[in-house]
Coordinates of C-alpha atoms in Angstrom, one line a residue:
Chain P
M191 CA -136.2 -14.3 56.0
N192 CA -135.8 -16.0 52.6
R193 CA -132.9 -18.0 51.3
Q194 CA -131.4 -15.3 49.2
E195 CA -131.5 -12.8 52.0
L196 CA -129.7 -15.3 54.2
V197 CA -127.0 -16.0 51.6
N198 CA -126.5 -12.2 51.1
L199 CA -126.2 -11.8 54.9
I200 CA -123.5 -14.4 55.1
K201 CA -121.5 -12.7 52.3
E202 CA -121.8 -9.3 53.8
K203 CA -120.8 -10.3 57.3
Q204 CA -118.3 -12.9 56.1
S205 CA -119.8 -15.1 58.8
Y206 CA -122.0 -18.1 59.1
L207 CA -121.9 -18.0 62.9
C208 CA -125.0 -18.8 64.9
V209 CA -124.8 -17.8 68.5
G210 CA -126.8 -20.1 70.8
L211 CA -128.6 -18.4 73.6
D212 CA -128.9 -21.5 75.9
T213 CA -129.1 -19.1 78.8
D214 CA -129.1 -20.8 82.2
I215 CA -129.8 -18.5 85.2
Q216 CA -127.5 -20.6 87.3
K217 CA -124.5 -19.9 85.0
I218 CA -124.8 -16.1 84.2
P219 CA -122.6 -13.6 86.1
K220 CA -123.9 -12.9 89.6
H221 CA -124.0 -9.1 89.1
L222 CA -126.9 -9.6 86.7
L223 CA -129.2 -11.2 89.2
S224 CA -130.3 -7.8 90.6
H225 CA -132.0 -7.1 87.2
A226 CA -135.8 -7.5 86.9
D227 CA -135.1 -10.0 84.1
P228 CA -131.6 -11.3 84.5
V229 CA -131.8 -13.8 81.6
F230 CA -132.9 -11.0 79.2
A231 CA -130.2 -8.6 80.7
F232 CA -127.6 -11.3 79.9
N233 CA -129.0 -12.0 76.4
K234 CA -129.2 -8.3 75.6
A235 CA -125.5 -7.8 76.5
I236 CA -124.5 -10.9 74.4
I237 CA -126.6 -9.7 71.4
D238 CA -125.1 -6.2 71.6
A239 CA -121.6 -7.6 71.7
T240 CA -122.0 -10.1 68.9
K241 CA -124.6 -8.9 66.5
D242 CA -122.1 -7.7 63.9
L243 CA -120.3 -11.0 63.9
C244 CA -123.1 -13.5 63.6
V245 CA -125.9 -14.1 61.1
A246 CA -128.2 -16.0 63.4
Y247 CA -129.3 -16.4 67.0
K248 CA -130.6 -19.8 68.2
I249 CA -132.8 -19.8 71.3
N250 CA -132.8 -23.1 73.1
T251 CA -136.4 -23.0 74.4
A252 CA -135.8 -25.6 77.2
F253 CA -133.7 -23.2 79.2
Y254 CA -136.6 -20.7 79.1
E255 CA -139.5 -23.2 79.5
C256 CA -138.0 -24.5 82.7
M257 CA -138.4 -21.1 84.4
G258 CA -142.2 -21.1 83.7
I259 CA -144.0 -18.0 82.6
R260 CA -141.2 -15.6 83.4
G261 CA -138.9 -17.8 81.2
W262 CA -141.3 -17.2 78.3
E263 CA -141.3 -13.5 79.0
S264 CA -137.5 -13.6 78.8
L265 CA -137.7 -15.5 75.6
Q266 CA -140.2 -13.0 74.1
R267 CA -138.1 -10.0 75.1
T268 CA -135.0 -11.7 73.6
V269 CA -136.5 -12.5 70.2
E270 CA -138.0 -9.0 70.0
Y271 CA -134.6 -7.5 70.8
I272 CA -132.7 -9.4 68.1
P273 CA -132.2 -6.9 65.2
S274 CA -134.3 -7.5 62.2
G275 CA -132.1 -8.9 59.4
I276 CA -130.6 -11.5 61.7
F277 CA -132.0 -15.0 61.3
T278 CA -133.7 -16.4 64.3
I279 CA -134.0 -20.1 65.3
A280 CA -136.3 -21.5 67.9
D281 CA -134.5 -24.6 68.9
A282 CA -137.5 -26.4 70.2
K283 CA -137.4 -29.8 68.5
R284 CA -141.2 -30.1 68.1
G285 CA -143.2 -32.6 66.1
D286 CA -146.6 -34.2 66.6
I287 CA -149.7 -35.3 64.5
G288 CA -150.7 -32.7 61.9
N289 CA -153.2 -30.6 63.7
T290 CA -150.9 -30.3 66.7
S291 CA -147.8 -29.5 64.6
T292 CA -149.8 -26.7 63.1
Q293 CA -150.2 -25.2 66.6
Y294 CA -146.5 -25.5 67.1
A295 CA -145.8 -23.8 63.8
K296 CA -148.1 -20.9 64.8
T297 CA -146.4 -20.7 68.2
F298 CA -143.0 -20.1 66.8
F299 CA -143.7 -18.4 63.5
E300 CA -146.7 -16.2 64.5
T301 CA -146.8 -15.8 68.2
Y302 CA -143.0 -15.3 68.7
K303 CA -142.1 -14.4 65.1
F304 CA -139.1 -16.7 64.7
D305 CA -137.7 -17.3 61.2
S306 CA -137.3 -21.0 61.9
V307 CA -137.9 -23.9 64.3
T308 CA -136.1 -27.2 64.8
V309 CA -138.4 -30.2 64.3
A310 CA -138.1 -33.9 65.1
P311 CA -138.7 -36.4 62.3
Y312 CA -139.9 -39.6 64.2
M313 CA -143.6 -39.1 63.5
G314 CA -143.1 -38.6 59.7
K315 CA -144.4 -36.4 56.9
D316 CA -147.6 -35.1 58.4
S317 CA -145.8 -34.1 61.6
V318 CA -143.3 -31.9 59.6
E319 CA -145.4 -30.5 56.7
P320 CA -147.3 -28.0 58.8
F321 CA -144.0 -26.2 59.5
L322 CA -143.5 -25.8 55.7
Q323 CA -146.7 -23.8 55.0
F324 CA -145.5 -20.4 56.1
P325 CA -143.8 -18.1 53.6
E326 CA -140.2 -17.2 54.3
K327 CA -140.3 -19.5 57.4
W328 CA -138.2 -22.6 57.8
A329 CA -138.4 -26.1 59.4
I330 CA -134.9 -27.3 60.5
M331 CA -135.3 -31.1 60.7
L332 CA -133.0 -33.3 62.8
G333 CA -130.8 -35.4 60.6
L334 CA -127.7 -36.7 62.3
T335 CA -127.3 -35.1 65.8
S336 CA -124.1 -34.3 67.7
N337 CA -124.8 -36.4 70.8
E338 CA -123.7 -39.9 71.9
G339 CA -127.3 -41.1 71.5
S340 CA -127.3 -40.4 67.8
K341 CA -125.9 -43.9 67.4
D342 CA -129.0 -45.6 69.0
F343 CA -131.4 -45.0 66.1
Q344 CA -130.0 -42.6 63.6
L345 CA -127.2 -44.9 62.7
L346 CA -129.3 -48.0 62.4
E347 CA -129.1 -49.7 59.0
T348 CA -132.4 -49.7 57.1
G349 CA -131.9 -51.6 53.9
N350 CA -128.7 -50.3 52.4
E351 CA -128.5 -47.0 54.3
F352 CA -128.6 -45.5 57.7
L353 CA -131.9 -44.2 59.2
F354 CA -130.6 -40.7 59.2
E355 CA -130.0 -40.9 55.4
K356 CA -133.6 -42.0 54.9
V357 CA -134.7 -39.0 57.1
L358 CA -132.6 -36.6 55.1
K359 CA -133.9 -37.9 51.7
A360 CA -137.4 -37.7 53.0
G361 CA -136.9 -34.1 54.1
V362 CA -135.6 -33.2 50.7
Q363 CA -138.8 -34.6 49.2
W364 CA -141.1 -32.8 51.7
G365 CA -139.5 -29.4 51.6
T366 CA -137.3 -27.3 49.4
P367 CA -134.0 -25.5 49.9
E368 CA -136.2 -22.4 50.5
N369 CA -138.1 -23.8 53.6
M370 CA -136.2 -26.8 54.9
M371 CA -132.8 -27.1 56.6
F372 CA -131.2 -30.0 58.4
V373 CA -129.5 -30.4 61.8
V374 CA -126.1 -32.1 61.2
G375 CA -123.9 -32.4 64.2
A376 CA -120.3 -31.1 64.1
T377 CA -119.1 -34.1 66.0
Q378 CA -120.0 -36.3 63.1
S379 CA -117.2 -35.0 60.9
S380 CA -116.5 -38.4 59.3
Q381 CA -120.0 -38.2 57.8
L382 CA -120.2 -34.5 56.8
G383 CA -118.8 -34.8 53.3
H384 CA -121.0 -37.7 52.5
I385 CA -124.1 -35.9 53.8
R386 CA -123.3 -32.9 51.7
K387 CA -123.2 -35.1 48.6
L388 CA -126.6 -36.5 49.6
V389 CA -128.1 -33.1 50.2
P390 CA -126.2 -30.7 48.0
D391 CA -128.4 -27.5 48.2
H392 CA -130.0 -27.3 51.6
F393 CA -128.6 -25.3 54.5
F394 CA -127.3 -27.3 57.5
L395 CA -127.6 -26.1 61.0
V396 CA -124.4 -27.5 62.6
P397 CA -124.3 -27.7 66.4
G398 CA -121.6 -29.2 68.5
V399 CA -118.7 -26.8 67.8
G400 CA -116.9 -25.7 71.0
A401 CA -118.1 -27.3 74.2
Q402 CA -119.1 -30.5 72.4
G403 CA -115.8 -30.7 70.5
G404 CA -116.6 -30.3 66.8
S405 CA -114.0 -28.7 64.5
L406 CA -115.0 -25.6 62.5
E407 CA -112.4 -26.4 59.8
D408 CA -113.7 -30.0 59.3
I409 CA -117.2 -28.8 59.0
S410 CA -116.4 -26.0 56.6
T411 CA -114.1 -27.9 54.3
Q412 CA -116.4 -30.9 54.1
A413 CA -119.9 -29.4 54.1
M414 CA -119.8 -25.9 52.6
N415 CA -121.6 -25.5 49.2
K416 CA -121.6 -22.6 46.7
D417 CA -124.1 -20.6 48.8
C418 CA -122.1 -21.5 52.0
G419 CA -125.1 -23.6 53.1
L420 CA -124.0 -23.7 56.7
L421 CA -125.1 -22.1 59.9
V422 CA -122.5 -23.2 62.5
N423 CA -123.8 -22.8 66.1
A424 CA -121.7 -22.2 69.2
S425 CA -123.5 -21.8 72.5
R426 CA -121.6 -22.4 75.7
A427 CA -118.2 -21.6 74.2
I428 CA -119.4 -18.1 73.4
I429 CA -121.9 -17.1 76.0
Y430 CA -120.0 -18.4 79.0
A431 CA -116.6 -17.4 77.8
G432 CA -116.3 -15.1 80.8
N433 CA -118.1 -14.8 84.0
G434 CA -117.3 -11.3 85.3
E435 CA -118.4 -7.7 84.6
D436 CA -116.7 -8.0 81.2
F437 CA -118.5 -11.3 80.2
A438 CA -119.9 -9.7 77.0
I439 CA -116.4 -8.6 75.8
D440 CA -115.2 -12.2 76.5
A441 CA -118.1 -13.5 74.5
R442 CA -117.4 -11.1 71.6
N443 CA -113.7 -12.2 71.5
V444 CA -114.6 -15.8 71.1
A445 CA -117.3 -15.0 68.5
L446 CA -114.7 -12.8 66.6
T447 CA -112.3 -15.7 66.5
Y448 CA -115.0 -17.9 64.9
Q449 CA -116.0 -15.2 62.5
Q450 CA -112.4 -14.5 61.4
E451 CA -111.8 -18.2 60.8
M452 CA -115.1 -18.4 58.9
A453 CA -114.1 -15.5 56.7
I454 CA -111.0 -17.6 55.6
Y455 CA -113.2 -20.5 54.6
L456 CA -115.7 -18.3 52.8
R457 CA -112.9 -16.7 50.8
K458 CA -111.5 -20.1 49.9
M459 CA -115.0 -21.1 48.7
A460 CA -115.4 -17.9 46.6
T461 CA -112.0 -18.5 45.0
A462 CA -112.8 -22.1 44.3
V463 CA -116.1 -21.2 42.7
V464 CA -114.5 -18.5 40.5
Chain W
M83 CA -147.7 -40.9 91.2
N84 CA -146.1 -44.4 91.3
R85 CA -147.2 -47.5 89.4
Q86 CA -149.1 -49.2 92.2
E87 CA -151.1 -46.0 92.9
L88 CA -152.0 -45.8 89.2
V89 CA -153.0 -49.5 89.1
N90 CA -155.2 -49.0 92.2
L91 CA -156.8 -45.9 90.7
I92 CA -157.8 -47.9 87.6
K93 CA -159.3 -50.6 89.8
E94 CA -161.2 -48.2 92.0
K95 CA -162.6 -46.1 89.2
Q96 CA -163.1 -49.1 86.8
S97 CA -161.6 -46.9 84.1
Y98 CA -158.4 -46.4 82.2
L99 CA -159.6 -43.3 80.4
C100 CA -157.4 -40.3 79.8
V101 CA -159.1 -37.1 78.8
G102 CA -157.1 -35.1 76.4
L103 CA -157.3 -31.3 77.0
D104 CA -156.3 -30.2 73.5
T105 CA -158.2 -27.0 74.1
D106 CA -158.4 -24.7 71.1
I107 CA -159.9 -21.3 71.8
Q108 CA -161.4 -21.3 68.3
K109 CA -163.4 -24.4 69.1
I110 CA -164.8 -23.8 72.6
P111 CA -168.4 -22.6 73.2
K112 CA -168.8 -18.9 72.4
H113 CA -170.3 -18.0 75.8
L114 CA -167.0 -18.8 77.5
L115 CA -165.1 -16.1 75.6
S116 CA -166.3 -13.5 78.1
H117 CA -164.2 -15.2 80.9
A118 CA -160.9 -13.7 81.8
D119 CA -159.3 -17.0 80.9
P120 CA -161.7 -18.8 78.5
V121 CA -159.4 -21.8 78.0
F122 CA -159.2 -22.4 81.8
A123 CA -162.9 -21.9 82.2
F124 CA -163.5 -24.6 79.5
N125 CA -161.0 -27.0 81.1
K126 CA -162.4 -26.4 84.6
A127 CA -165.9 -27.3 83.4
I128 CA -164.6 -30.4 81.6
I129 CA -162.6 -31.5 84.6
D130 CA -165.5 -31.0 87.0
A131 CA -167.7 -33.1 84.6
T132 CA -165.3 -36.0 84.0
K133 CA -163.0 -36.3 87.1
D134 CA -164.9 -39.3 88.5
L135 CA -164.7 -41.1 85.2
C136 CA -161.1 -40.8 84.2
V137 CA -157.8 -41.7 85.7
A138 CA -155.6 -39.2 83.8
Y139 CA -155.7 -35.9 82.0
K140 CA -153.3 -35.2 79.1
I141 CA -152.5 -31.6 78.3
N142 CA -151.4 -31.1 74.7
T143 CA -148.9 -28.3 75.3
A144 CA -149.0 -27.1 71.6
F145 CA -152.5 -25.7 72.0
Y146 CA -151.4 -23.6 75.0
E147 CA -147.9 -22.6 73.7
C148 CA -149.5 -21.1 70.6
M149 CA -151.3 -18.5 72.7
G150 CA -148.0 -17.2 74.1
I151 CA -147.7 -16.3 77.8
R152 CA -151.4 -16.3 78.5
G153 CA -151.5 -19.9 77.1
W154 CA -148.9 -21.0 79.7
E155 CA -151.0 -19.3 82.3
S156 CA -154.0 -21.3 81.2
L157 CA -151.9 -24.5 81.3
Q158 CA -150.6 -23.8 84.8
R159 CA -154.1 -23.0 86.1
T160 CA -155.4 -26.2 84.5
V161 CA -152.7 -28.5 85.9
E162 CA -153.1 -27.0 89.4
Y163 CA -156.9 -27.5 89.2
I164 CA -156.7 -31.2 88.3
P165 CA -157.4 -33.1 91.6
S166 CA -154.5 -34.7 93.2
G167 CA -154.8 -38.5 92.8
I168 CA -155.4 -38.1 89.0
F169 CA -152.4 -38.8 86.8
T170 CA -151.3 -35.9 84.7
I171 CA -149.5 -36.0 81.4
A172 CA -147.7 -33.2 79.6
D173 CA -148.1 -34.2 76.0
A174 CA -145.1 -32.2 74.9
K175 CA -143.0 -34.7 72.9
R176 CA -139.7 -33.2 74.0
G177 CA -136.2 -34.6 73.5
D178 CA -132.8 -33.0 73.0
I179 CA -129.1 -33.6 74.0
G180 CA -128.7 -34.5 77.7
N181 CA -128.3 -31.1 79.4
T182 CA -131.2 -29.7 77.4
S183 CA -133.5 -32.7 78.1
T184 CA -132.7 -32.1 81.8
Q185 CA -134.2 -28.6 81.5
Y186 CA -137.3 -30.1 79.8
A187 CA -137.7 -32.6 82.6
K188 CA -137.4 -29.9 85.2
T189 CA -140.0 -27.8 83.2
F190 CA -142.7 -30.5 83.4
F191 CA -141.9 -32.3 86.6
E192 CA -140.8 -29.4 88.8
T193 CA -142.1 -26.1 87.4
Y194 CA -145.5 -27.5 86.4
K195 CA -145.6 -30.6 88.6
F196 CA -146.9 -33.1 86.0
D197 CA -146.6 -36.8 86.7
S198 CA -145.3 -37.5 83.2
V199 CA -144.2 -36.1 79.9
T200 CA -144.2 -37.6 76.4
V201 CA -140.7 -37.8 74.8
A202 CA -139.4 -38.3 71.3
P203 CA -136.8 -41.1 70.8
Y204 CA -134.9 -39.9 67.7
M205 CA -131.9 -38.5 69.6
G206 CA -131.4 -41.7 71.6
K207 CA -130.6 -42.7 75.1
D208 CA -129.0 -39.6 76.5
S209 CA -132.0 -37.5 75.3
V210 CA -134.4 -39.7 77.2
E211 CA -132.5 -40.7 80.4
P212 CA -132.8 -37.2 82.1
F213 CA -136.6 -37.8 82.2
L214 CA -136.0 -41.0 84.2
Q215 CA -134.2 -39.4 87.1
F216 CA -137.2 -38.1 89.0
P217 CA -138.9 -40.3 91.7
E218 CA -142.5 -41.2 90.9
K219 CA -142.3 -39.3 87.6
W220 CA -142.6 -40.9 84.1
A221 CA -141.3 -40.6 80.6
I222 CA -143.8 -41.7 78.0
M223 CA -141.7 -42.4 74.9
L224 CA -143.1 -42.5 71.4
G225 CA -143.3 -46.1 70.0
L226 CA -145.7 -46.5 67.2
T227 CA -147.9 -43.4 66.7
S228 CA -151.5 -43.1 65.4
N229 CA -150.8 -40.8 62.4
E230 CA -150.3 -41.5 58.8
G231 CA -146.7 -40.5 59.0
S232 CA -145.9 -43.3 61.4
K233 CA -145.2 -45.3 58.2
D234 CA -142.4 -43.1 57.1
F235 CA -139.8 -44.1 59.6
Q236 CA -141.4 -46.1 62.5
L237 CA -142.3 -48.9 60.0
L238 CA -138.9 -49.0 58.3
E239 CA -137.3 -52.4 58.5
T240 CA -133.9 -52.4 60.4
G241 CA -132.4 -55.8 60.3
N242 CA -135.2 -58.3 61.1
E243 CA -137.6 -55.8 62.8
F244 CA -139.2 -52.5 62.4
L245 CA -137.6 -49.3 63.8
F246 CA -140.5 -48.9 66.3
E247 CA -139.7 -52.3 67.7
K248 CA -136.0 -51.3 68.2
V249 CA -137.3 -48.2 69.9
L250 CA -139.5 -50.1 72.3
K251 CA -136.8 -52.6 73.1
A252 CA -134.4 -49.8 73.8
G253 CA -136.9 -48.0 76.0
V254 CA -137.4 -51.2 78.0
Q255 CA -133.6 -51.2 78.6
W256 CA -133.4 -47.5 79.5
G257 CA -136.3 -47.4 81.9
T258 CA -138.4 -49.7 84.1
P259 CA -142.2 -50.3 84.3
E260 CA -142.1 -47.8 87.2
N261 CA -140.8 -44.8 85.2
M262 CA -141.3 -45.5 81.5
M263 CA -144.5 -45.9 79.4
F264 CA -144.9 -46.0 75.6
V265 CA -147.1 -44.2 73.1
V266 CA -148.8 -46.9 71.0
G267 CA -151.5 -45.6 68.6
A268 CA -155.0 -47.0 68.7
T269 CA -155.1 -46.9 64.9
Q270 CA -152.4 -49.5 64.8
S271 CA -154.7 -52.3 66.1
S272 CA -153.1 -54.9 63.8
Q273 CA -149.9 -54.4 65.8
L274 CA -151.2 -54.1 69.3
G275 CA -151.1 -57.7 70.4
H276 CA -147.7 -58.1 69.0
I277 CA -146.5 -55.0 70.8
R278 CA -147.9 -56.3 74.1
K279 CA -145.9 -59.5 73.7
L280 CA -142.8 -57.5 73.0
V281 CA -143.4 -55.2 76.1
P282 CA -145.4 -57.2 78.6
D283 CA -145.2 -55.1 81.7
H284 CA -145.1 -51.4 80.8
F285 CA -148.1 -49.1 80.5
F286 CA -149.1 -47.9 77.1
L287 CA -150.6 -44.5 76.4
V288 CA -153.0 -45.1 73.5
P289 CA -154.1 -42.1 71.6
G290 CA -156.2 -42.2 68.4
V291 CA -159.6 -43.4 69.9
G292 CA -162.6 -41.3 68.7
A293 CA -161.8 -38.6 66.2
Q294 CA -158.8 -40.6 64.8
G295 CA -160.9 -43.8 64.5
G296 CA -159.2 -46.3 66.8
S297 CA -161.4 -49.0 68.5
L298 CA -161.5 -49.3 72.3
E299 CA -162.5 -53.0 72.1
D300 CA -159.5 -53.8 69.8
I301 CA -157.1 -52.0 72.1
S302 CA -158.4 -53.5 75.2
T303 CA -158.7 -57.1 74.1
Q304 CA -155.2 -57.1 72.4
A305 CA -153.1 -54.9 74.7
M306 CA -154.4 -55.2 78.3
N307 CA -152.1 -56.9 80.8
K308 CA -152.8 -58.1 84.3
D309 CA -152.4 -54.6 85.8
C310 CA -154.5 -53.2 82.9
G311 CA -151.3 -51.5 81.5
L312 CA -153.3 -49.1 79.4
L313 CA -154.2 -45.4 79.5
V314 CA -156.6 -44.8 76.6
N315 CA -156.8 -41.2 75.5
A316 CA -159.7 -39.4 73.9
S317 CA -159.5 -35.7 73.3
R318 CA -161.8 -34.2 70.6
A319 CA -164.4 -36.9 70.9
I320 CA -165.0 -35.9 74.5
I321 CA -164.2 -32.3 75.0
Y322 CA -166.0 -31.1 71.8
A323 CA -168.9 -33.5 72.2
G324 CA -171.2 -30.4 72.5
N325 CA -170.8 -26.8 71.8
G326 CA -173.6 -25.1 73.8
E327 CA -174.2 -24.1 77.4
D328 CA -174.4 -27.8 78.3
F329 CA -171.0 -28.7 76.7
A330 CA -169.7 -30.2 79.9
I331 CA -172.7 -32.5 80.2
D332 CA -172.2 -33.7 76.7
A333 CA -168.5 -34.3 77.4
R334 CA -169.5 -36.3 80.5
N335 CA -171.9 -38.4 78.6
V336 CA -169.2 -39.4 76.1
A337 CA -166.7 -40.0 78.9
L338 CA -169.2 -42.1 80.7
T339 CA -169.8 -44.3 77.6
Y340 CA -166.0 -44.9 77.4
Q341 CA -165.8 -45.7 81.2
Q342 CA -168.7 -48.1 81.1
E343 CA -167.2 -50.0 78.2
M344 CA -163.8 -50.0 80.0
A345 CA -165.4 -51.5 83.1
I346 CA -166.6 -54.4 81.0
Y347 CA -163.0 -55.1 79.7
L348 CA -161.6 -54.7 83.2
R349 CA -164.0 -57.3 84.6
K350 CA -163.2 -59.7 81.8
M351 CA -159.5 -59.3 82.6
A352 CA -160.1 -59.8 86.3
T353 CA -162.1 -62.9 85.6
A354 CA -159.4 -64.2 83.2
V355 CA -156.7 -63.7 85.8
V356 CA -158.6 -65.5 88.5

């Protein structure tokens, strides 16, 4: 999916919600365990219940990888089931020397046909560039993450700026707003406005809303740009909203609350731009 | 495998060679393509030909992941085929927020039963600690890597030291010499002696020998400690040494050259310690 298509999708749906499918077989409703592929049965129900409310699904590959080969089968079924026209993110945080990163890019863009994959910056330019060589595909590079450990290195001062600022500036050089996004954690709201000034045009994938405590209002007022420029992810807060037969309805209700709040911020932005 | 077992293995075999199974179906000898699982057929032959010469096998997961589910089948067959008593490394460079890193740790330590997995440091302490919770299992954290892009962030100055030095020091705090190793690239030979002073006791996984140009002598003279403390990896230089029917013999010959050179450095070290 290219950038204009993503921007159009956000306007049509009045949403920049990304639903995170961090599906843990230990946490899904018990009645699904009789299915041949319980994880896919769960994801299918969540997708059916939320596909009109979100613009993206993010699959956290770790939760599938830990189940071995049947986990990858569930992942493949899930990504194939997501309706075309919804942006797909492999949240895999890959990155290695160039020839290895190329294999990872092929994995997620060609083998599983995701639109995008999250990448880790520590190994530098040649570890990220292979992800930028595929038309209408995206690298989503870690900038400032939502976890406690973001302080350990990302907030180290290097010269007159933080490491994460150097990372963001490098990413802007390596990619374009058409093939590069950045992960910026919602729990870092004090930094969001500053980061948007530093990186005016690129999309941000913002995790950490909901279970991790980030505020949708803070994110939206501080980091939205004229094209929206945001994909705000909620995982556990949506997919585990309920645990009974009606779990998908519970999930939809939470997603709807997010979407309705997002529509308000999008209207404000549209008014401000006019 | 615990540290003492690894040290004993190195002494017995007079080797600290790690053979990297970066197996690319495009590069293996054509006569293997008629096998039901050509990648496993290749790995099996390489393992049979080198298992008395090396102390570790490193599986670069990217090359398996890009083949989809049958790639994971090849990976699983390969790791199960490696004789017990040889150290196994999942070169996967994972790292994410805590509950996700726990899933990755389960993937490699429990689902596939590797001894160790390489991890990326950018997300900090809570992204690495889950890998340190499994008895006799190891996290191998990126320190200073062998690629060109290592200059982009790892060699940034933060205060009075480089970022990679902060990363190594943090890793020493988070783990112990019994559950943490570091990736230190062989192409960074000017730094190796300094890094060994900074981190005297931990094992280093050293990639970049062979195809990437690092020197085994430089690594060994500068970074060996009293327990050896090194796993030196060669991938392409060994596994693609030949491309005919005799490819495994060609691989063995290269591995043997490395092992014989390593035996010299190990004897020197033993003499120096006595």
